[in-house]
Coordinates of C-alpha atoms and ligand atoms in Angstrom, one line a residue:
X13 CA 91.2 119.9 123.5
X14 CA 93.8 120.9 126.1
X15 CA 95.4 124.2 126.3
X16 CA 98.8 122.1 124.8
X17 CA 97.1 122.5 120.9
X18 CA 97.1 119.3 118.5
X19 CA 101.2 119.2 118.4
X20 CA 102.0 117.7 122.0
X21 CA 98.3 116.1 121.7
X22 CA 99.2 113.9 118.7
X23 CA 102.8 113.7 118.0
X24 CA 105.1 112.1 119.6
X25 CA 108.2 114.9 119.1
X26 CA 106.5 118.0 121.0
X27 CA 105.7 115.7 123.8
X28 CA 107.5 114.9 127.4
X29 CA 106.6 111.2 127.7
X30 CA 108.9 109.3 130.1
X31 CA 110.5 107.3 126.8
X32 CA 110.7 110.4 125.0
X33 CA 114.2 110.2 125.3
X34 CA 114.5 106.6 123.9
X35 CA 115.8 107.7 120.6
X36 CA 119.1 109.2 122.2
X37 CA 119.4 106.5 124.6
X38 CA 122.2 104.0 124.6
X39 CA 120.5 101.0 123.4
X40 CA 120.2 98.3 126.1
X41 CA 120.5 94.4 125.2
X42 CA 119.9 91.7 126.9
X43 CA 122.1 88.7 125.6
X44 CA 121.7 85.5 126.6
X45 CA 124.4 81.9 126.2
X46 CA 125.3 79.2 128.4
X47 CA 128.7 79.4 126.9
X48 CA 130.6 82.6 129.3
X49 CA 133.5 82.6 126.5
X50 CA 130.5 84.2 124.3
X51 CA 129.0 86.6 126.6
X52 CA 132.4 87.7 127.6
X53 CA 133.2 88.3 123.6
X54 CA 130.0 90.2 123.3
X55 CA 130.2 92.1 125.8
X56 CA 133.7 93.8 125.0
X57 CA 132.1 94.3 121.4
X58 CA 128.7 95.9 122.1
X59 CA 130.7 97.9 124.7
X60 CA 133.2 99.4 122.1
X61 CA 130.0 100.0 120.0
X62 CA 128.2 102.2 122.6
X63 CA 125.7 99.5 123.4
X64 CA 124.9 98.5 127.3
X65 CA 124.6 94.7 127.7
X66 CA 123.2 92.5 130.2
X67 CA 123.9 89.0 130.5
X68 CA 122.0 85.8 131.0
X69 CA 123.4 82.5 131.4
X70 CA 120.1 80.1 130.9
X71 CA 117.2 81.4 129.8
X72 CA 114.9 81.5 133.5
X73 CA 117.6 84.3 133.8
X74 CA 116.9 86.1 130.3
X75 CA 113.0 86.2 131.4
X76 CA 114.1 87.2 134.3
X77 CA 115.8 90.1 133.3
X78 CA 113.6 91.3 131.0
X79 CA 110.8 91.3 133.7
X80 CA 113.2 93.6 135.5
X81 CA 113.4 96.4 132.8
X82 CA 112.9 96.8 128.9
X83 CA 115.7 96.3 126.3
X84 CA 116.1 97.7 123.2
X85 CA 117.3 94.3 121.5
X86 CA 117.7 90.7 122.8
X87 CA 120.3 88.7 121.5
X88 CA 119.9 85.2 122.0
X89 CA 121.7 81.3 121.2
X90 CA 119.6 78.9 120.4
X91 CA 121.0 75.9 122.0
X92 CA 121.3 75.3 126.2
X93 CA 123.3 73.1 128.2
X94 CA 120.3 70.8 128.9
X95 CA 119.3 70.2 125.8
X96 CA 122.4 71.1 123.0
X97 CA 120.9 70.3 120.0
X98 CA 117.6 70.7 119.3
X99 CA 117.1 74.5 120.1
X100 CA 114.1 73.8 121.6
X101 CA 114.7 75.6 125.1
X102 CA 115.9 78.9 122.5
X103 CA 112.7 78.6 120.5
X104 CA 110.7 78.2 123.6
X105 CA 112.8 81.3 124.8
X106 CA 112.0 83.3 121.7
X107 CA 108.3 82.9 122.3
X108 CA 108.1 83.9 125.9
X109 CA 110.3 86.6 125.4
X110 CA 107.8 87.6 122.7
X111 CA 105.1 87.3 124.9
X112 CA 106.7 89.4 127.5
X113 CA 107.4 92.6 125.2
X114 CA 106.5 92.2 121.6
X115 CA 107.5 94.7 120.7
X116 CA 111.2 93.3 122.0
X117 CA 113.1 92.8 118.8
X118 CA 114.9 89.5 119.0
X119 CA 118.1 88.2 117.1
X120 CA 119.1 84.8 117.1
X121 CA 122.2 83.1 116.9
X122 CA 122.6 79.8 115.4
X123 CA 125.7 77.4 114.7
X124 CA 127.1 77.9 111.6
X125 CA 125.0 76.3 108.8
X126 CA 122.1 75.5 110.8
X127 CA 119.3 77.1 108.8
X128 CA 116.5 75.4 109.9
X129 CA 117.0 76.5 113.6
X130 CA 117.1 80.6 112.0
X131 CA 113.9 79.6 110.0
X132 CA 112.2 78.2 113.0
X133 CA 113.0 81.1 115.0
X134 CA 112.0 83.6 112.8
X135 CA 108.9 81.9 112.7
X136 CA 108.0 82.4 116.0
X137 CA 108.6 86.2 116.2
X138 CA 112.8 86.2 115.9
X139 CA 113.3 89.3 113.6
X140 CA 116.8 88.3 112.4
X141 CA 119.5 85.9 112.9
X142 CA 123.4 85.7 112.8
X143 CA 125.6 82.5 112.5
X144 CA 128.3 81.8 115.0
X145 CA 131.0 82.4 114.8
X146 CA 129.8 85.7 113.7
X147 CA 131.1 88.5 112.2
X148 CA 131.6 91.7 114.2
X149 CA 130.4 94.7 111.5
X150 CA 127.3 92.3 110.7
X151 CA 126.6 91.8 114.0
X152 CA 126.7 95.3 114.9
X153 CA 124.8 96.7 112.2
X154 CA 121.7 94.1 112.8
X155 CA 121.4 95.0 116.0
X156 CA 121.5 98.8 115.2
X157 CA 118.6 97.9 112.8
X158 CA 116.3 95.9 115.0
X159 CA 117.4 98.7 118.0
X160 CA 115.7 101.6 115.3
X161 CA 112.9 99.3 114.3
X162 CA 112.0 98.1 117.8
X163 CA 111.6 101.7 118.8
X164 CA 110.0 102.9 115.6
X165 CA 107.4 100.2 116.4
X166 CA 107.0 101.4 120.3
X167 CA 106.4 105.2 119.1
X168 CA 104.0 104.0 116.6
X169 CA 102.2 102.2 119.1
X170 CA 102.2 105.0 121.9
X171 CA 101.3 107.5 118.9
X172 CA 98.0 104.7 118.1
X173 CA 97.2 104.7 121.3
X174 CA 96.9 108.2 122.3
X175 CA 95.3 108.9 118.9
X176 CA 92.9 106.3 119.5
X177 CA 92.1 108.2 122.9
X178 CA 92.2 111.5 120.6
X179 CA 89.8 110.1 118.0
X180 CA 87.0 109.9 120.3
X181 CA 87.2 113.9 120.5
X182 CA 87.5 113.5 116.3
X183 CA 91.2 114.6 116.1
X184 CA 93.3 112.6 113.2
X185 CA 96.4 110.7 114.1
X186 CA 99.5 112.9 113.1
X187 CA 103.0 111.0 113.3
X188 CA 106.0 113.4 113.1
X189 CA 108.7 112.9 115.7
X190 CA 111.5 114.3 113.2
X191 CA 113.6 117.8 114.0
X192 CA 111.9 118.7 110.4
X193 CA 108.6 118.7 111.7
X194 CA 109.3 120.0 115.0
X195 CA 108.9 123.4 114.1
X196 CA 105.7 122.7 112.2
X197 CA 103.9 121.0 115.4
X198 CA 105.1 124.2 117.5
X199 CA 103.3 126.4 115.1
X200 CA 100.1 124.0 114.9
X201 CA 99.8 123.6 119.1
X202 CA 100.2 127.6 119.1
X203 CA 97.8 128.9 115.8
X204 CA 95.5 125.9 116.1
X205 CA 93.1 127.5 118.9
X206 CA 93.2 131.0 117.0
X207 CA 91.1 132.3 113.9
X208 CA 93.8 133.1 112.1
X209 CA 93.8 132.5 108.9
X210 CA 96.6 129.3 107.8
X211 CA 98.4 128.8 104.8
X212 CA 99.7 125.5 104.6
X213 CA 102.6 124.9 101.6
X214 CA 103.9 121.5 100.6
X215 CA 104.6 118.8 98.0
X216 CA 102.4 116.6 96.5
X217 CA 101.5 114.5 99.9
X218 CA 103.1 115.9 102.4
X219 CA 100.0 116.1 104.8
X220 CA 98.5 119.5 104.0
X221 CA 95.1 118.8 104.4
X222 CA 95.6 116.4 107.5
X223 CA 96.8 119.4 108.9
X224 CA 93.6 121.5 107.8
X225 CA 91.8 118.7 109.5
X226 CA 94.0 119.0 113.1
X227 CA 93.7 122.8 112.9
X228 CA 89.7 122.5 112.4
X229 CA 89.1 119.8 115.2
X230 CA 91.5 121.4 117.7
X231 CA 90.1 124.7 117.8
X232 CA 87.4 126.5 118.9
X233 CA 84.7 126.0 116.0
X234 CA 85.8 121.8 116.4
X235 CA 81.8 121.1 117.1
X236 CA 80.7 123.2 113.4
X237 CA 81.4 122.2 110.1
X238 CA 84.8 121.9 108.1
X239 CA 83.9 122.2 104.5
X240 CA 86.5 121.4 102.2
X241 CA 86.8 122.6 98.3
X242 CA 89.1 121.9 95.8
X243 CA 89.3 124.9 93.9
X244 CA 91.7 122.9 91.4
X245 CA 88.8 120.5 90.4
X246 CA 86.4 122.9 90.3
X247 CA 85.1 123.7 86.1
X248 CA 86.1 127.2 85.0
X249 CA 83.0 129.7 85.7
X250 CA 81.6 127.8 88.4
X251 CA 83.8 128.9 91.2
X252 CA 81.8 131.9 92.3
X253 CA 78.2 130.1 92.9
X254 CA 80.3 127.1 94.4
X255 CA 81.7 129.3 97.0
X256 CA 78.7 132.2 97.6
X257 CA 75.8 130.2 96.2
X258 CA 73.0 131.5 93.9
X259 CA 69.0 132.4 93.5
X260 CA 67.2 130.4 91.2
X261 CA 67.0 131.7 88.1
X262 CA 70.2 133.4 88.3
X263 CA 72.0 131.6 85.6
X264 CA 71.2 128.8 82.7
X265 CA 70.6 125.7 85.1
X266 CA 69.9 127.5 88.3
X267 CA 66.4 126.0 89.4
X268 CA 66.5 126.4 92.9
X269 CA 68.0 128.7 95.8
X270 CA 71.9 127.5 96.6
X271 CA 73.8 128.0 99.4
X272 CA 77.3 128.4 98.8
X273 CA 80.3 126.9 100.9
X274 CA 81.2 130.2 103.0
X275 CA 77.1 130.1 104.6
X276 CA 77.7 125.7 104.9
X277 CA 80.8 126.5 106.6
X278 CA 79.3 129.7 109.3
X279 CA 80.6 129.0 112.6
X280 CA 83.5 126.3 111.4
X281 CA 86.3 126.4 109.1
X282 CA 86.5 126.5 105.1
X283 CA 89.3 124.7 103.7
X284 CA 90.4 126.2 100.3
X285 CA 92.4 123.4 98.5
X286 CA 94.8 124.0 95.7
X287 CA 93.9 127.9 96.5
X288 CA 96.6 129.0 93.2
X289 CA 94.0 127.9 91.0
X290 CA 91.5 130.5 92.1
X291 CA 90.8 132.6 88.6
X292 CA 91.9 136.0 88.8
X293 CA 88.9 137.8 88.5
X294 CA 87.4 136.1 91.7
X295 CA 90.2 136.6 93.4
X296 CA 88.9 140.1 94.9
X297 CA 85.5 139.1 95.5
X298 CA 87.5 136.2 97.6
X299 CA 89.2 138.9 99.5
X300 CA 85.7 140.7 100.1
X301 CA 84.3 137.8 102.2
X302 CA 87.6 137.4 104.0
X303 CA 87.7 141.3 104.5
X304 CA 84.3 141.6 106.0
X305 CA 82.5 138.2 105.9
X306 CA 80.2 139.9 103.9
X307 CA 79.0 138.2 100.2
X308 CA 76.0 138.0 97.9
X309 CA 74.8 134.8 96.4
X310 CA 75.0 135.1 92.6
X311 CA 71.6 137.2 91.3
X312 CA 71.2 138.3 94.4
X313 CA 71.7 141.6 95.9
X314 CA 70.9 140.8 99.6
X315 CA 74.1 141.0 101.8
X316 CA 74.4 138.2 103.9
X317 CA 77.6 137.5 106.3
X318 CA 79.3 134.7 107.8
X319 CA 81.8 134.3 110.2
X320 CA 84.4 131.6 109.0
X321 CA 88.3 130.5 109.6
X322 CA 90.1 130.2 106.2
X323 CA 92.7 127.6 105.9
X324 CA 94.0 127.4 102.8
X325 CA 96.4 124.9 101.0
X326 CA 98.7 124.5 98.0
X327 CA 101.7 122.9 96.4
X328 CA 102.7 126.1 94.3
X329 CA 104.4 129.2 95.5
X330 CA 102.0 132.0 96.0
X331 CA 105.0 134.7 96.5
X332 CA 106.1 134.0 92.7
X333 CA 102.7 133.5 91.5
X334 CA 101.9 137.2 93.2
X335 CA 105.2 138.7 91.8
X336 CA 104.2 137.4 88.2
X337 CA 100.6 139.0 88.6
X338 CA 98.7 135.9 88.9
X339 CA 98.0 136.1 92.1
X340 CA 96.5 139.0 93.9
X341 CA 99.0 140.2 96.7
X342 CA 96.5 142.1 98.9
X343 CA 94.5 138.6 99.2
X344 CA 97.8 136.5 100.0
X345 CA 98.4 138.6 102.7
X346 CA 94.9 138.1 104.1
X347 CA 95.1 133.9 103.6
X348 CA 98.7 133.5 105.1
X349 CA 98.5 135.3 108.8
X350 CA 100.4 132.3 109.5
X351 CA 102.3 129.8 107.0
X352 CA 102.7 126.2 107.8
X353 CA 105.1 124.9 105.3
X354 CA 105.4 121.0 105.3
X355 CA 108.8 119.7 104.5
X356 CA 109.0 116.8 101.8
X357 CA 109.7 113.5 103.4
X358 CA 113.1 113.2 101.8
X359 CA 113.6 115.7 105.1
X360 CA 112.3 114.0 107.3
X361 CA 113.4 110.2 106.9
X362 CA 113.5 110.0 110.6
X363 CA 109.6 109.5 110.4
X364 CA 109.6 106.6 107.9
X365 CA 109.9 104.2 110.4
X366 CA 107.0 105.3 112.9
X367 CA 104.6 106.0 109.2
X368 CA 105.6 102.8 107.6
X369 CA 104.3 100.9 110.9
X370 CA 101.6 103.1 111.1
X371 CA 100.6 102.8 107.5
X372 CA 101.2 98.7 108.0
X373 CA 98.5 98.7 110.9
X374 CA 96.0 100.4 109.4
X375 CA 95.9 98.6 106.1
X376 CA 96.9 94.8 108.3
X377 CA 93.7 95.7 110.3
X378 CA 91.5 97.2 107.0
X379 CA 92.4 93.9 105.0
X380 CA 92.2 91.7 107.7
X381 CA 95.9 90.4 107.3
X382 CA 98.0 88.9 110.2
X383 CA 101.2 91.5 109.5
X384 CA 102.7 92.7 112.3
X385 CA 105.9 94.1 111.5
X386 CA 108.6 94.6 108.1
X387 CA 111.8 93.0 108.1
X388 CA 115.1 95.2 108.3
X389 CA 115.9 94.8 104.2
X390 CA 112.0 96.5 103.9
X391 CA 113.3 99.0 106.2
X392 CA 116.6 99.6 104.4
X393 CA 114.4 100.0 101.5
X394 CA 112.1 102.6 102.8
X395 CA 114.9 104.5 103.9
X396 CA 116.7 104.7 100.7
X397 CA 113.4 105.7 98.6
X398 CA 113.4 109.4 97.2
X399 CA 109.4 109.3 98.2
X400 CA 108.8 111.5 95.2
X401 CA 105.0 111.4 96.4
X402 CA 105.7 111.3 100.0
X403 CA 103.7 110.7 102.6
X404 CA 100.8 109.4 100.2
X405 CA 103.3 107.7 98.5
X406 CA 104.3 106.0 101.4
X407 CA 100.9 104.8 102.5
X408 CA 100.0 103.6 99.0
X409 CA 103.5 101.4 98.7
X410 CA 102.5 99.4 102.4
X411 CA 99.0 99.3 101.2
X412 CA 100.3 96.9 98.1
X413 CA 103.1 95.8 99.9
X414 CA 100.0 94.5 102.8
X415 CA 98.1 93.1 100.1
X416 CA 101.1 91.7 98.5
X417 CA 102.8 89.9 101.5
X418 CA 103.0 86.5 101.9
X419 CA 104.2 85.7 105.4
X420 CA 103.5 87.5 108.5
X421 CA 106.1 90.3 108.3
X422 CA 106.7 92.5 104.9
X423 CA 110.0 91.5 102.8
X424 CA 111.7 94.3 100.5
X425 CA 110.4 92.6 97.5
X426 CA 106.7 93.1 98.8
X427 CA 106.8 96.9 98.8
X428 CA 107.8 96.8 94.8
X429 CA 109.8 99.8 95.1
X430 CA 111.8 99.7 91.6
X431 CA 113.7 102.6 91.6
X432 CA 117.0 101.6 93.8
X433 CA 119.2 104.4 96.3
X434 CA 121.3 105.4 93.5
X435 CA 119.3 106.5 90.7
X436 CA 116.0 106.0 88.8
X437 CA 115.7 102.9 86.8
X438 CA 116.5 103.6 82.8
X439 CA 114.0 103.6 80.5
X440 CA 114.0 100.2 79.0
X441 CA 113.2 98.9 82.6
X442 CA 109.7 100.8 82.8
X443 CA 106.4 99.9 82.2
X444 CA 104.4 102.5 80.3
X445 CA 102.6 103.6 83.4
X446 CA 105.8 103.9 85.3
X447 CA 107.2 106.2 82.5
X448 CA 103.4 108.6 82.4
X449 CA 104.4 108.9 86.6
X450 CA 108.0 109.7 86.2
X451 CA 107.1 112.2 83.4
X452 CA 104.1 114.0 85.4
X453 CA 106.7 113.8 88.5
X454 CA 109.5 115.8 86.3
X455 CA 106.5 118.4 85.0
X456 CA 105.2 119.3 88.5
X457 CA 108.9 119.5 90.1
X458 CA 109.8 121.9 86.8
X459 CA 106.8 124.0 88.0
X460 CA 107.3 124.0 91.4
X461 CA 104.4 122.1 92.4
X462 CA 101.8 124.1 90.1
X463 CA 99.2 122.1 88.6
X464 CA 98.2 123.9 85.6
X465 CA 101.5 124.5 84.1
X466 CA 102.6 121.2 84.4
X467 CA 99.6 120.1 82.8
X468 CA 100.3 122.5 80.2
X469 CA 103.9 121.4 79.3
X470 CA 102.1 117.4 79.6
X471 CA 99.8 118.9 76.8
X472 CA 96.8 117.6 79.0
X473 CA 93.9 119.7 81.0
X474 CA 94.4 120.3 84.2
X475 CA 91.4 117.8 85.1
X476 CA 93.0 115.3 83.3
X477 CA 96.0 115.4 84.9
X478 CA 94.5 115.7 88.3
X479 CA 92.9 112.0 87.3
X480 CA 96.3 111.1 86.7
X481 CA 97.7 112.0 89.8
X482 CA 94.9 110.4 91.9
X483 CA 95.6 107.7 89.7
X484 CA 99.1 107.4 90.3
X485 CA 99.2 108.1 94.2
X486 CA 100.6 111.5 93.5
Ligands
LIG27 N1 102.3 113.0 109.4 C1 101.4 112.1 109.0 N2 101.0 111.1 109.8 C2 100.1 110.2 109.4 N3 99.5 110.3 108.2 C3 99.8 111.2 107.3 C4 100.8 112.2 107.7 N4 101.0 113.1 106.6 C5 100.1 112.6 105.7 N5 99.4 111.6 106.1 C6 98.4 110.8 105.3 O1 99.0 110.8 104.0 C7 97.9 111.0 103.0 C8 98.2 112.2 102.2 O2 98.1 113.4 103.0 P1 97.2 114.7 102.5 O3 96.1 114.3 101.7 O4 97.0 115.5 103.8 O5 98.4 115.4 101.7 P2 98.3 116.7 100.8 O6 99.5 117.5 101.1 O7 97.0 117.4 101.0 O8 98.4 116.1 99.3 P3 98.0 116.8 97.9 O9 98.9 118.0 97.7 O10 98.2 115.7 96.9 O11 96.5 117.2 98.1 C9 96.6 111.1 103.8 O12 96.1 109.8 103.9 C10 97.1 111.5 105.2 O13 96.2 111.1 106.2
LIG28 MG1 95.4 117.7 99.6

């Protein structure tokens, strides 16, 4: 790992790529017409809209120009002076343009009520089309779209590639370009290297143990174990000889000699998951190990000691907990040296785009489906979605939405999102399922993210409502 930590390493935000400043760019397209009248038109439009343009009069002159330098759009008729009609010199053009850059996003214009041409187009890679004459505000807002989605798509694919590169050396891929998560990949690239014990707060899904896993592999223990336990899955009464082991013998059950998680992980890094739901009374002999690395296995009174980085995670909000005695203070202060807190995605919706393309190659590749890309409606979609669940959410919908699609680029209506920008969907609309999430949603939200108590207001255990939130992506 280099000396610039897992932040510049894997996301694109904390990094000084030469397109790093794409996003804040003017956004470059390339139009192309025979007919001057219509480039002349465009031009004083896009221009007013804060869009550069560069115009082509045949398309040998569009390749041409796009040889010459990337655009953020291409905007292009489908009919040329040799052959008026058919389209087949703009469909060819569509391709080759494609083949060029595909990740170019291409728009289409077509005479008025010539369908077929749009469909054809679209077909071969177009990702939208307008009808001549066309109409300014529509115009303008396609291109906007396909301008965020083309370079959504080109940060994913820069963000794949230099995690593929990364993945060899066992680091996971990371995608947060958003001013929420700038802060966040600061704090990783600069506690990452360090033993310092992390707390890492969040929702449901936000990415908490990815980021145990980028703190593990980028630091110095990345070639020794990272041993991961969910101390909110683990059965009342067993926490103690999961975590320090036990002799044989030393209670009802206990046939054999057991090490316990703290000796698996010596040398590495013990991730504590759902660490609020360690029971009080262990709670000091947690602070013990973490005090002096020093514990006994359960019936046995030889002192053995480890030396192990603590990262700990959890949705609930230790301060409170503390300040309402259920959570030792003196201990809290020993797990959070540092606190990574992971903002919900509803903060961050500038990272939809570069997730939702992320999420779609991975599952494409998985299911072995020809998907490439999601057409702007999807995209209007993900945008407007609360994300309740967020990121895990998010992978779950274009997992479905992958197995769901039909053609070769997801449509709104594959990614089954029911609940629409302005509200939830009443009642009567639900399924029974939908109605168990949206309750178990309310009850952890109530809490503050604290599994137990909502399970107690759901009148359920807390292992059965942790079933239900696997269950329902939560
Ligand atoms: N920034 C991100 N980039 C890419 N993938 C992400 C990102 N954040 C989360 N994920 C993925 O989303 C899924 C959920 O993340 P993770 O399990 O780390 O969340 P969590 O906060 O631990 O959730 P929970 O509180 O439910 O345990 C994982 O598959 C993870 O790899
Ligand atoms: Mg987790």
């Amino acid at each position: 790992m280099s000396s610039d930590g897992p932040g510049r390493a894997v996301a694109a935000g904390a990094s000084t790529a030469p397109d790093e400043k794409a996003a804040e760019r003017v956004p470059r397209v390339l139009a192309a017409d025979d007919d001057p009248d219509v480039l002349a038109a465009l031009k004083l439009l896009l221009k007013a809209e804060g869009f550069e343009l560069e115009t082509a009069t045949s398309p040998a002159l569009a390749l041409a120009a796009l040889e010459k330098r990337d655009f953020d759009a291409a905007l292009l008729d489908l009919n040329y002076a040799r052959d008026t009609t058919s389209g087949r010199e703009g469909l060819e053009l569509v391709e080759r343009l494609r083949a060029l850059d595909p990740t170019l996003p291409v728009v289409v214009m077509t005479a008025w009520g010539s369908v077929e041409g749009a469909v054809a187009a679209v077909r071969r890679g177009a990702r939208d089309y307008v009808q001549k004459p066309w109409d300014n505000a529509r115009l303008i807002q396609t291109l906007r779209t396909q301008v965020e989605l083309g370079r959504a798509l080109r940060v994913g694919q820069r963000l794949e590639h230099e995690n593929r590169l990364l993945r060899r050396e066992g680091m996971p891929t990371m995608i947060a370009d958003s001013p929420a998560m700038r802060p966040v990949l600061d704090l990783l690239a600069r506690v990452s290297p360090s033993d310092a014990n992390v707390l890492v707060t969040g929702e449901h899904g936000t990415g908490k143990e990815l980021v145990a896993r980028i703190l593990h592999s980028s630091s110095a223990r990345a070639q020794r174990a990272l041993v991961t336990v969910n101390v909110g899955g683990l059965a009342e009464g067993v926490f103690e000889s999961e975590l320090f082991g036990h002799v044989k013998g030393a209670f009802t059950g206990a046939a054999a000699d057991r090490a316990g998680r703290f000796e698996l992980a010596d040398g590495g890094t013990l991730f504590l998951d759902e660490i609020a739901n360690v029971p009080l009374a262990q709670q000091a002999k947690l602070l013990r190990v973490l005090q002096t690395g020093e514990f006994e296995r359960v019936g046995s009174s030889r002192t053995r000691s480890v030396s192990v980085r603590l990262v700990s995670a959890t949705n609930a909000d230790l301060h409170s907990e503390a300040a309402e005695g259920r959570f030792r203070e003196d201990l809290l202060f020993r797990i959070n040296t540092v606190e990574v807190r992971l903002p919900p995605l509803r903060e961050r919706r500038e990272d939809i785009p570069a997730l939702a393309a992320h999420f779609l190659r991975a599952h494409a590749r998985r299911y072995r489906k020809n998907i490439e890309s999601l057409d702007a409606e999807a995209l209007r979609a993900l945008l407007a979605h609360p994300w309740p669940g967020n990121v895990r959410e998010l992978d779950h919908v274009l997992e479905r939405a992958v197995l769901m699609a039909r053609g070769d680029a997801l449509e709104a209506g594959d990614l089954g999102l029911r609940v629409s920008a302005t509200g939830a969907p009443s009642l009567e609309q639900m399924t029974l399922d939908e109605v168990e999430r949206v309750l178990i949603q309310k009850a952890l939200a109530r809490h503050g993210g604290n599994v137990s108590d909502a399970a107690k207001t759901l009148g359920l255990s807390r292992s059965a409502l942790y079933r239900r939130l696997e269950r329902h992506g939560l």
